[in-house]
PDB file of C-alpha atoms in Angstrom:
ATOM      1  CA  MET A   1      66.028-120.813-224.302  1.00  0.00           C
ATOM      2  CA  VAL A   2      63.143-118.473-223.427  1.00  0.00           C
ATOM      3  CA  SER A   3      61.395-116.875-226.399  1.00  0.00           C
ATOM      4  CA  THR A   4      60.562-113.190-226.404  1.00  0.00           C
ATOM      5  CA  SER A   5      56.883-112.483-225.736  1.00  0.00           C
ATOM      6  CA  PRO A   6      54.869-110.585-228.385  1.00  0.00           C
ATOM      7  CA  ALA A   7      54.403-107.672-225.963  1.00  0.00           C
ATOM      8  CA  ARG A   8      58.156-107.413-225.340  1.00  0.00           C
ATOM      9  CA  SER A   9      58.818-107.595-229.086  1.00  0.00           C
ATOM     10  CA  ARG A  10      56.387-104.728-229.711  1.00  0.00           C
ATOM     11  CA  GLN A  11      58.033-102.673-226.982  1.00  0.00           C
ATOM     12  CA  ARG A  12      61.457-103.166-228.538  1.00  0.00           C
ATOM     13  CA  ALA A  13      60.087-102.288-231.959  1.00  0.00           C
ATOM     14  CA  ALA A  14      58.529 -99.089-230.604  1.00  0.00           C
ATOM     15  CA  LEU A  15      61.814 -98.130-228.936  1.00  0.00           C
ATOM     16  CA  ALA A  16      63.671 -98.806-232.187  1.00  0.00           C
ATOM     17  CA  LEU A  17      61.317 -96.469-234.058  1.00  0.00           C
ATOM     18  CA  LEU A  18      61.720 -93.832-231.352  1.00  0.00           C
ATOM     19  CA  LEU A  19      65.497 -94.069-231.854  1.00  0.00           C
ATOM     20  CA  ASN A  20      65.003 -93.419-235.559  1.00  0.00           C
ATOM     21  CA  ALA A  21      62.723 -90.448-234.869  1.00  0.00           C
ATOM     22  CA  PHE A  22      65.159 -89.054-232.300  1.00  0.00           C
ATOM     23  CA  VAL A  23      68.149 -89.222-234.657  1.00  0.00           C
ATOM     24  CA  TRP A  24      66.267 -87.529-237.498  1.00  0.00           C
ATOM     25  CA  GLY A  25      64.598 -85.012-235.215  1.00  0.00           C
ATOM     26  CA  CYS A  26      67.951 -83.927-233.758  1.00  0.00           C
ATOM     27  CA  SER A  27      70.022 -84.329-236.944  1.00  0.00           C
ATOM     28  CA  TRP A  28      70.021 -80.560-237.457  1.00  0.00           C
ATOM     29  CA  TYR A  29      72.441 -80.214-234.532  1.00  0.00           C
ATOM     30  CA  PRO A  30      75.473 -82.115-235.954  1.00  0.00           C
ATOM     31  CA  PHE A  31      74.836 -80.670-239.414  1.00  0.00           C
ATOM     32  CA  ARG A  32      75.026 -77.137-238.026  1.00  0.00           C
ATOM     33  CA  HIS A  33      78.210 -77.975-236.124  1.00  0.00           C
ATOM     34  CA  LEU A  34      79.734 -79.421-239.291  1.00  0.00           C
ATOM     35  CA  GLU A  35      78.778 -76.265-241.182  1.00  0.00           C
ATOM     36  CA  ALA A  36      80.422 -74.158-238.455  1.00  0.00           C
ATOM     37  CA  ARG A  37      83.612 -76.150-239.107  1.00  0.00           C
ATOM     38  CA  GLY A  38      83.465 -75.354-242.824  1.00  0.00           C
ATOM     39  CA  LEU A  39      81.689 -78.472-244.150  1.00  0.00           C
ATOM     40  CA  HIS A  40      78.617 -77.526-246.178  1.00  0.00           C
ATOM     41  CA  PRO A  41      75.518 -79.676-245.386  1.00  0.00           C
ATOM     42  CA  LEU A  42      75.541 -81.050-248.933  1.00  0.00           C
ATOM     43  CA  TRP A  43      79.114 -82.318-248.625  1.00  0.00           C
ATOM     44  CA  ALA A  44      78.334 -83.541-245.097  1.00  0.00           C
ATOM     45  CA  THR A  45      75.343 -85.513-246.446  1.00  0.00           C
ATOM     46  CA  SER A  46      77.450 -87.036-249.225  1.00  0.00           C
ATOM     47  CA  LEU A  47      80.227 -88.051-246.826  1.00  0.00           C
ATOM     48  CA  ILE A  48      77.826 -89.534-244.273  1.00  0.00           C
ATOM     49  CA  TYR A  49      76.058 -91.652-246.888  1.00  0.00           C
ATOM     50  CA  VAL A  50      79.333 -92.821-248.391  1.00  0.00           C
ATOM     51  CA  LEU A  51      80.147 -94.189-244.927  1.00  0.00           C
ATOM     52  CA  CYS A  52      76.689 -95.789-244.647  1.00  0.00           C
ATOM     53  CA  LEU A  53      76.951 -97.353-248.113  1.00  0.00           C
ATOM     54  CA  ALA A  54      80.436 -98.705-247.386  1.00  0.00           C
ATOM     55  CA  ALA A  55      79.210-100.324-244.168  1.00  0.00           C
ATOM     56  CA  LEU A  56      76.220-101.854-245.981  1.00  0.00           C
ATOM     57  CA  LEU A  57      78.350-103.295-248.800  1.00  0.00           C
ATOM     58  CA  LEU A  58      80.754-104.815-246.293  1.00  0.00           C
ATOM     59  CA  TRP A  59      77.753-106.592-244.785  1.00  0.00           C
ATOM     60  CA  ARG A  60      75.983-107.405-248.090  1.00  0.00           C
ATOM     61  CA  PRO A  61      78.569-107.182-250.922  1.00  0.00           C
ATOM     62  CA  ARG A  62      76.045-108.054-253.662  1.00  0.00           C
ATOM     63  CA  ALA A  63      73.299-105.699-252.536  1.00  0.00           C
ATOM     64  CA  TRP A  64      73.911-103.387-255.515  1.00  0.00           C
ATOM     65  CA  ARG A  65      73.337-106.006-258.234  1.00  0.00           C
ATOM     66  CA  PRO A  66      69.543-105.543-258.659  1.00  0.00           C
ATOM     67  CA  LEU A  67      70.325-101.964-259.748  1.00  0.00           C
ATOM     68  CA  LEU A  68      71.480-103.430-263.064  1.00  0.00           C
ATOM     69  CA  SER A  69      68.016-104.779-263.884  1.00  0.00           C
ATOM     70  CA  SER A  70      65.528-102.511-262.102  1.00  0.00           C
ATOM     71  CA  PRO A  71      64.952 -98.968-263.445  1.00  0.00           C
ATOM     72  CA  TRP A  72      62.621 -98.386-260.462  1.00  0.00           C
ATOM     73  CA  LEU A  73      65.596 -98.746-258.110  1.00  0.00           C
ATOM     74  CA  TRP A  74      67.292 -95.900-259.953  1.00  0.00           C
ATOM     75  CA  LEU A  75      64.200 -93.760-259.409  1.00  0.00           C
ATOM     76  CA  LEU A  76      64.285 -94.760-255.727  1.00  0.00           C
ATOM     77  CA  MET A  77      67.941 -93.700-255.637  1.00  0.00           C
ATOM     78  CA  ALA A  78      67.045 -90.295-257.081  1.00  0.00           C
ATOM     79  CA  SER A  79      64.028 -89.672-254.825  1.00  0.00           C
ATOM     80  CA  SER A  80      65.818 -90.771-251.661  1.00  0.00           C
ATOM     81  CA  GLY A  81      68.889 -88.733-252.546  1.00  0.00           C
ATOM     82  CA  LEU A  82      66.848 -85.593-253.166  1.00  0.00           C
ATOM     83  CA  THR A  83      64.984 -86.148-249.879  1.00  0.00           C
ATOM     84  CA  ASN A  84      68.220 -86.141-247.931  1.00  0.00           C
ATOM     85  CA  VAL A  85      69.659 -83.225-249.883  1.00  0.00           C
ATOM     86  CA  SER A  86      66.561 -81.120-249.252  1.00  0.00           C
ATOM     87  CA  PHE A  87      65.948 -82.006-245.609  1.00  0.00           C
ATOM     88  CA  ASN A  88      69.547 -81.841-244.373  1.00  0.00           C
ATOM     89  CA  TRP A  89      70.216 -78.559-246.158  1.00  0.00           C
ATOM     90  CA  ALA A  90      66.949 -77.024-244.943  1.00  0.00           C
ATOM     91  CA  VAL A  91      67.363 -77.884-241.237  1.00  0.00           C
ATOM     92  CA  THR A  92      70.911 -76.530-241.331  1.00  0.00           C
ATOM     93  CA  ILE A  93      70.019 -73.076-242.640  1.00  0.00           C
ATOM     94  CA  GLY A  94      66.350 -72.606-241.681  1.00  0.00           C
ATOM     95  CA  ASP A  95      64.001 -72.498-238.709  1.00  0.00           C
ATOM     96  CA  VAL A  96      63.984 -76.154-237.640  1.00  0.00           C
ATOM     97  CA  VAL A  97      60.333 -76.346-236.510  1.00  0.00           C
ATOM     98  CA  ARG A  98      59.055 -74.642-239.655  1.00  0.00           C
ATOM     99  CA  VAL A  99      61.186 -76.900-241.875  1.00  0.00           C
ATOM    100  CA  VAL A 100      60.046 -80.110-240.152  1.00  0.00           C
ATOM    101  CA  LEU A 101      56.376 -79.094-240.306  1.00  0.00           C
ATOM    102  CA  LEU A 102      56.547 -78.297-244.022  1.00  0.00           C
ATOM    103  CA  PHE A 103      58.425 -81.554-244.574  1.00  0.00           C
ATOM    104  CA  TYR A 104      55.573 -83.445-242.893  1.00  0.00           C
ATOM    105  CA  LEU A 105      53.199 -82.423-245.645  1.00  0.00           C
ATOM    106  CA  MET A 106      54.477 -85.777-246.967  1.00  0.00           C
ATOM    107  CA  PRO A 107      51.197 -87.709-246.274  1.00  0.00           C
ATOM    108  CA  ALA A 108      49.342 -85.244-248.492  1.00  0.00           C
ATOM    109  CA  TRP A 109      51.789 -85.772-251.357  1.00  0.00           C
ATOM    110  CA  SER A 110      51.490 -89.539-250.823  1.00  0.00           C
ATOM    111  CA  VAL A 111      47.781 -89.421-251.667  1.00  0.00           C
ATOM    112  CA  LEU A 112      48.470 -87.766-255.022  1.00  0.00           C
ATOM    113  CA  LEU A 113      51.501 -89.913-255.889  1.00  0.00           C
ATOM    114  CA  ALA A 114      49.772 -93.183-254.997  1.00  0.00           C
ATOM    115  CA  TRP A 115      46.915 -92.096-257.264  1.00  0.00           C
ATOM    116  CA  LEU A 116      49.333 -91.346-260.110  1.00  0.00           C
ATOM    117  CA  LEU A 117      51.868 -94.188-259.788  1.00  0.00           C
ATOM    118  CA  LEU A 118      49.938 -96.988-258.077  1.00  0.00           C
ATOM    119  CA  HIS A 119      46.490 -96.174-259.501  1.00  0.00           C
ATOM    120  CA  GLU A 120      45.036 -96.053-255.976  1.00  0.00           C
ATOM    121  CA  ARG A 121      42.053 -93.726-256.291  1.00  0.00           C
ATOM    122  CA  PRO A 122      41.838 -91.645-253.078  1.00  0.00           C
ATOM    123  CA  ALA A 123      38.801 -92.095-250.869  1.00  0.00           C
ATOM    124  CA  PRO A 124      36.826 -89.027-249.711  1.00  0.00           C
ATOM    125  CA  ARG A 125      38.567 -89.254-246.318  1.00  0.00           C
ATOM    126  CA  ALA A 126      41.966 -89.066-248.000  1.00  0.00           C
ATOM    127  CA  LEU A 127      40.918 -85.937-249.866  1.00  0.00           C
ATOM    128  CA  LEU A 128      39.703 -84.409-246.588  1.00  0.00           C
ATOM    129  CA  ARG A 129      43.087 -85.148-244.997  1.00  0.00           C
ATOM    130  CA  LEU A 130      44.776 -83.558-247.996  1.00  0.00           C
ATOM    131  CA  GLY A 131      42.684 -80.420-247.587  1.00  0.00           C
ATOM    132  CA  LEU A 132      43.354 -80.292-243.846  1.00  0.00           C
ATOM    133  CA  ALA A 133      47.118 -80.536-244.387  1.00  0.00           C
ATOM    134  CA  LEU A 134      47.058 -77.836-247.082  1.00  0.00           C
ATOM    135  CA  VAL A 135      45.156 -75.464-244.780  1.00  0.00           C
ATOM    136  CA  GLY A 136      47.871 -76.069-242.160  1.00  0.00           C
ATOM    137  CA  VAL A 137      50.592 -75.252-244.685  1.00  0.00           C
ATOM    138  CA  VAL A 138      48.833 -72.032-245.700  1.00  0.00           C
ATOM    139  CA  ILE A 139      48.721 -70.937-242.034  1.00  0.00           C
ATOM    140  CA  VAL A 140      52.413 -71.773-241.508  1.00  0.00           C
ATOM    141  CA  LEU A 141      53.523 -69.982-244.680  1.00  0.00           C
ATOM    142  CA  LYS A 142      51.408 -66.826-244.259  1.00  0.00           C
ATOM    143  CA  THR A 143      53.575 -64.302-242.434  1.00  0.00           C
ATOM    144  CA  PRO A 144      52.816 -60.641-241.671  1.00  0.00           C
ATOM    145  CA  GLN A 145      55.465 -59.677-244.215  1.00  0.00           C
ATOM    146  CA  SER A 146      53.964 -61.715-247.088  1.00  0.00           C
ATOM    147  CA  THR A 147      50.800 -60.913-249.051  1.00  0.00           C
ATOM    148  CA  TRP A 148      50.263 -64.544-250.051  1.00  0.00           C
ATOM    149  CA  PRO A 149      51.058 -67.786-248.206  1.00  0.00           C
ATOM    150  CA  LEU A 150      54.056 -68.681-250.361  1.00  0.00           C
ATOM    151  CA  PRO A 151      57.508 -70.027-249.461  1.00  0.00           C
ATOM    152  CA  THR A 152      59.659 -67.098-248.381  1.00  0.00           C
ATOM    153  CA  GLY A 153      63.152 -68.499-248.857  1.00  0.00           C
ATOM    154  CA  LEU A 154      65.375 -71.418-249.727  1.00  0.00           C
ATOM    155  CA  PRO A 155      64.643 -73.397-246.496  1.00  0.00           C
ATOM    156  CA  ASP A 156      60.878 -73.346-247.227  1.00  0.00           C
ATOM    157  CA  TRP A 157      61.344 -74.567-250.783  1.00  0.00           C
ATOM    158  CA  LEU A 158      63.780 -77.260-249.671  1.00  0.00           C
ATOM    159  CA  ALA A 159      61.397 -78.471-246.940  1.00  0.00           C
ATOM    160  CA  LEU A 160      58.456 -78.727-249.352  1.00  0.00           C
ATOM    161  CA  ALA A 161      60.603 -80.451-251.967  1.00  0.00           C
ATOM    162  CA  GLY A 162      61.952 -82.862-249.349  1.00  0.00           C
ATOM    163  CA  GLY A 163      58.452 -83.792-248.202  1.00  0.00           C
ATOM    164  CA  PHE A 164      57.401 -84.438-251.792  1.00  0.00           C
ATOM    165  CA  THR A 165      60.404 -86.626-252.618  1.00  0.00           C
ATOM    166  CA  PHE A 166      60.039 -88.450-249.276  1.00  0.00           C
ATOM    167  CA  ALA A 167      56.445 -89.282-250.220  1.00  0.00           C
ATOM    168  CA  LEU A 168      57.694 -90.505-253.606  1.00  0.00           C
ATOM    169  CA  THR A 169      60.310 -92.622-251.802  1.00  0.00           C
ATOM    170  CA  ASN A 170      57.626 -94.265-249.663  1.00  0.00           C
ATOM    171  CA  VAL A 171      55.449 -95.007-252.703  1.00  0.00           C
ATOM    172  CA  LEU A 172      58.432 -96.538-254.519  1.00  0.00           C
ATOM    173  CA  LEU A 173      59.325 -98.660-251.478  1.00  0.00           C
ATOM    174  CA  ARG A 174      55.820-100.097-251.611  1.00  0.00           C
ATOM    175  CA  ARG A 175      56.205-100.837-255.318  1.00  0.00           C
ATOM    176  CA  LEU A 176      59.626-102.466-254.740  1.00  0.00           C
ATOM    177  CA  ARG A 177      58.686-104.409-251.593  1.00  0.00           C
ATOM    178  CA  GLU A 178      59.488-107.743-253.304  1.00  0.00           C
ATOM    179  CA  LEU A 179      63.164-106.810-253.752  1.00  0.00           C
ATOM    180  CA  PRO A 180      65.731-107.614-251.027  1.00  0.00           C
ATOM    181  CA  GLU A 181      65.886-105.073-248.219  1.00  0.00           C
ATOM    182  CA  ALA A 182      69.644-104.622-248.637  1.00  0.00           C
ATOM    183  CA  SER A 183      69.172-103.712-252.312  1.00  0.00           C
ATOM    184  CA  ARG A 184      66.652-101.017-251.471  1.00  0.00           C
ATOM    185  CA  MET A 185      68.978 -99.681-248.778  1.00  0.00           C
ATOM    186  CA  SER A 186      71.950 -99.613-251.168  1.00  0.00           C
ATOM    187  CA  ALA A 187      69.907 -97.555-253.638  1.00  0.00           C
ATOM    188  CA  MET A 188      68.868 -95.122-250.899  1.00  0.00           C
ATOM    189  CA  PHE A 189      72.364 -94.745-249.438  1.00  0.00           C
ATOM    190  CA  GLY A 190      73.889 -94.459-252.917  1.00  0.00           C
ATOM    191  CA  GLY A 191      71.355 -91.798-253.851  1.00  0.00           C
ATOM    192  CA  GLY A 192      72.175 -89.807-250.727  1.00  0.00           C
ATOM    193  CA  ALA A 193      75.890 -89.926-251.514  1.00  0.00           C
ATOM    194  CA  LEU A 194      75.721 -89.222-255.260  1.00  0.00           C
ATOM    195  CA  LEU A 195      72.909 -86.653-255.377  1.00  0.00           C
ATOM    196  CA  ALA A 196      74.345 -84.641-252.486  1.00  0.00           C
ATOM    197  CA  ALA A 197      77.756 -84.475-254.184  1.00  0.00           C
ATOM    198  CA  ALA A 198      76.194 -83.555-257.550  1.00  0.00           C
ATOM    199  CA  VAL A 199      74.045 -80.795-256.042  1.00  0.00           C
ATOM    200  CA  ALA A 200      77.048 -79.541-254.033  1.00  0.00           C
ATOM    201  CA  LEU A 201      79.105 -79.189-257.216  1.00  0.00           C
ATOM    202  CA  LEU A 202      76.215 -77.450-258.971  1.00  0.00           C
ATOM    203  CA  GLY A 203      75.694 -75.216-255.936  1.00  0.00           C
ATOM    204  CA  GLN A 204      79.356 -74.210-255.943  1.00  0.00           C
ATOM    205  CA  SER A 205      79.051 -73.025-259.540  1.00  0.00           C
ATOM    206  CA  GLN A 206      76.059 -70.874-258.515  1.00  0.00           C
ATOM    207  CA  GLY A 207      77.577 -69.576-255.291  1.00  0.00           C
ATOM    208  CA  LEU A 208      75.146 -71.522-253.063  1.00  0.00           C
ATOM    209  CA  ALA A 209      77.719 -73.980-251.710  1.00  0.00           C
ATOM    210  CA  TYR A 210      81.441 -74.047-251.048  1.00  0.00           C
ATOM    211  CA  PRO A 211      84.165 -76.716-251.303  1.00  0.00           C
ATOM    212  CA  PRO A 212      84.839 -79.004-248.326  1.00  0.00           C
ATOM    213  CA  PRO A 213      87.601 -77.916-245.937  1.00  0.00           C
ATOM    214  CA  ALA A 214      90.966 -79.559-245.533  1.00  0.00           C
ATOM    215  CA  PRO A 215      90.820 -82.797-243.520  1.00  0.00           C
ATOM    216  CA  ALA A 216      90.749 -82.124-239.790  1.00  0.00           C
ATOM    217  CA  LEU A 217      90.216 -84.501-236.900  1.00  0.00           C
ATOM    218  CA  ASP A 218      87.341 -82.571-235.260  1.00  0.00           C
ATOM    219  CA  TRP A 219      84.895 -82.447-238.178  1.00  0.00           C
ATOM    220  CA  MET A 220      85.908 -85.878-239.509  1.00  0.00           C
ATOM    221  CA  VAL A 221      85.151 -87.514-236.136  1.00  0.00           C
ATOM    222  CA  LEU A 222      81.823 -85.668-235.943  1.00  0.00           C
ATOM    223  CA  ALA A 223      80.909 -86.801-239.478  1.00  0.00           C
ATOM    224  CA  LEU A 224      81.825 -90.403-238.590  1.00  0.00           C
ATOM    225  CA  LEU A 225      79.698 -90.323-235.435  1.00  0.00           C
ATOM    226  CA  THR A 226      76.786 -88.818-237.374  1.00  0.00           C
ATOM    227  CA  GLY A 227      77.106 -91.572-239.958  1.00  0.00           C
ATOM    228  CA  LEU A 228      77.009 -94.215-237.222  1.00  0.00           C
ATOM    229  CA  ALA A 229      73.912 -92.540-235.765  1.00  0.00           C
ATOM    230  CA  PHE A 230      72.222 -92.656-239.185  1.00  0.00           C
ATOM    231  CA  LEU A 231      73.093 -96.340-239.527  1.00  0.00           C
ATOM    232  CA  ALA A 232      71.592 -97.052-236.104  1.00  0.00           C
ATOM    233  CA  ALA A 233      68.500 -95.032-237.025  1.00  0.00           C
ATOM    234  CA  ASN A 234      68.035 -96.977-240.257  1.00  0.00           C
ATOM    235  CA  ALA A 235      68.454-100.268-238.411  1.00  0.00           C
ATOM    236  CA  GLY A 236      65.843 -99.098-235.898  1.00  0.00           C
ATOM    237  CA  LEU A 237      63.436 -98.255-238.707  1.00  0.00           C
ATOM    238  CA  GLN A 238      63.921-101.631-240.393  1.00  0.00           C
ATOM    239  CA  TYR A 239      63.404-103.532-237.115  1.00  0.00           C
ATOM    240  CA  GLY A 240      60.482-101.440-235.910  1.00  0.00           C
ATOM    241  CA  ALA A 241      58.613-101.432-239.197  1.00  0.00           C
ATOM    242  CA  ALA A 242      58.983-105.216-239.450  1.00  0.00           C
ATOM    243  CA  HIS A 243      57.456-105.855-235.998  1.00  0.00           C
ATOM    244  CA  LEU A 244      54.665-103.271-235.839  1.00  0.00           C
ATOM    245  CA  PRO A 245      51.652-102.495-238.043  1.00  0.00           C
ATOM    246  CA  ALA A 246      52.219 -99.760-240.612  1.00  0.00           C
ATOM    247  CA  ALA A 247      49.728 -97.463-238.845  1.00  0.00           C
ATOM    248  CA  ALA A 248      51.586 -97.768-235.534  1.00  0.00           C
ATOM    249  CA  THR A 249      54.898 -97.155-237.276  1.00  0.00           C
ATOM    250  CA  ALA A 250      53.630 -93.954-238.902  1.00  0.00           C
ATOM    251  CA  LEU A 251      52.186 -92.642-235.638  1.00  0.00           C
ATOM    252  CA  ILE A 252      55.389 -93.271-233.701  1.00  0.00           C
ATOM    253  CA  MET A 253      57.460 -91.619-236.425  1.00  0.00           C
ATOM    254  CA  LEU A 254      55.497 -88.399-235.860  1.00  0.00           C
ATOM    255  CA  THR A 255      57.481 -88.030-232.631  1.00  0.00           C
ATOM    256  CA  GLU A 256      60.275 -86.744-234.879  1.00  0.00           C
ATOM    257  CA  VAL A 257      58.397 -83.440-234.909  1.00  0.00           C
ATOM    258  CA  VAL A 258      58.412 -83.394-231.093  1.00  0.00           C
ATOM    259  CA  PHE A 259      62.146 -84.157-230.883  1.00  0.00           C
ATOM    260  CA  ALA A 260      62.941 -81.519-233.503  1.00  0.00           C
ATOM    261  CA  SER A 261      60.714 -78.878-231.906  1.00  0.00           C
ATOM    262  CA  VAL A 262      61.897 -79.349-228.331  1.00  0.00           C
ATOM    263  CA  SER A 263      65.611 -79.596-229.181  1.00  0.00           C
ATOM    264  CA  SER A 264      65.594 -76.625-231.557  1.00  0.00           C
ATOM    265  CA  VAL A 265      63.590 -74.336-229.259  1.00  0.00           C
ATOM    266  CA  LEU A 266      65.746 -75.191-226.244  1.00  0.00           C
ATOM    267  CA  LEU A 267      68.933 -74.566-228.227  1.00  0.00           C
ATOM    268  CA  GLY A 268      67.703 -71.409-229.937  1.00  0.00           C
ATOM    269  CA  ALA A 269      67.414 -72.766-233.483  1.00  0.00           C
ATOM    270  CA  ALA A 270      63.682 -72.088-233.870  1.00  0.00           C
ATOM    271  CA  GLU A 271      60.874 -69.816-232.732  1.00  0.00           C
ATOM    272  CA  LEU A 272      57.397 -71.039-231.778  1.00  0.00           C
ATOM    273  CA  GLN A 273      54.836 -68.549-233.083  1.00  0.00           C
ATOM    274  CA  THR A 274      51.055 -68.827-232.897  1.00  0.00           C
ATOM    275  CA  ARG A 275      50.563 -69.429-236.616  1.00  0.00           C
ATOM    276  CA  THR A 276      53.256 -72.116-236.558  1.00  0.00           C
ATOM    277  CA  LEU A 277      51.533 -73.900-233.680  1.00  0.00           C
ATOM    278  CA  VAL A 278      48.071 -73.714-235.295  1.00  0.00           C
ATOM    279  CA  GLY A 279      49.215 -74.676-238.782  1.00  0.00           C
ATOM    280  CA  GLY A 280      51.514 -77.354-237.416  1.00  0.00           C
ATOM    281  CA  ALA A 281      48.658 -78.844-235.402  1.00  0.00           C
ATOM    282  CA  LEU A 282      46.571 -79.191-238.585  1.00  0.00           C
ATOM    283  CA  ILE A 283      49.458 -80.771-240.524  1.00  0.00           C
ATOM    284  CA  LEU A 284      50.150 -83.256-237.718  1.00  0.00           C
ATOM    285  CA  LEU A 285      46.425 -84.002-237.342  1.00  0.00           C
ATOM    286  CA  ALA A 286      46.245 -84.855-241.050  1.00  0.00           C
ATOM    287  CA  ALA A 287      49.344 -87.055-240.769  1.00  0.00           C
ATOM    288  CA  ALA A 288      48.024 -88.840-237.667  1.00  0.00           C
ATOM    289  CA  TRP A 289      44.639 -89.324-239.326  1.00  0.00           C
ATOM    290  CA  ALA A 290      46.352 -90.888-242.352  1.00  0.00           C
ATOM    291  CA  ALA A 291      48.231 -93.284-240.052  1.00  0.00           C
ATOM    292  CA  TRP A 292      45.259 -94.193-237.863  1.00  0.00           C
ATOM    293  CA  PRO A 293      43.877 -97.647-238.723  1.00  0.00           C
ATOM    294  CA  GLU A 294      40.379 -97.488-240.201  1.00  0.00           C
ATOM    295  CA  ARG A 295      37.761 -99.791-238.742  1.00  0.00           C
ATOM    296  CA  LYS A 296      36.735-102.573-241.101  1.00  0.00           C
ATOM    297  CA  ALA A 297      33.093-102.932-242.049  1.00  0.00           C
TER     298      ALA A 297
END
């Protein structure tokens, strides 16, 4: 039996990460089609993650047990659930490029959260990256119609909140790295299912969401296919992250912005304006700088 060479293994890992970035970068498309069929993105998120959780528990029936003894897993469930609620809702109703760029302020939040939760004091370079990313956000948010560079609607707030909770999710995954992978995944899938349903019910009471439609073959098949795509994307992330350095993983994942930008502009779901390009370039530069491996002394 011929063993796989290290170079071939790295290539497969890179392709697996690209699959993950492609699915997330283009996820706005099925969510908008589901919304057009009467399924709100919150209910769509809940349904998709119920399917993912069911598939995981069929594969690892005891994956949920560490939840009984680890309060940090419950926090991971909450942060991951809120990430999915915020991102999926935002890309469904907002300008996709703007939402993805604001979401990728995540590396800046990571600096602050790692300082607070992991007691990792940021180096001067990290603070410079934080400042660079914040300047990019100011440029993206400042529109001719607004006096100050503040979020102008629900999609902006959701994107910023999603980036923050995604950063918290990454910090918690580092803290919980000793736990089984399946247990962390069960918490994340469970959070996506439960938090999306809870926010959907709350949103209905406030007039921001609406009940799911009657079962119909078209939207149910689309939801099932989207769930399978999310499962494949998660598997790609797990495989790629296990076979590549963390810096390479983070850099490759930035291609999600490319996939989201190209697909949304081509399909008319976003507009590329000068301030978006300039501010987005600064945000992505800060994210790439955070992922770039620093040379050892």
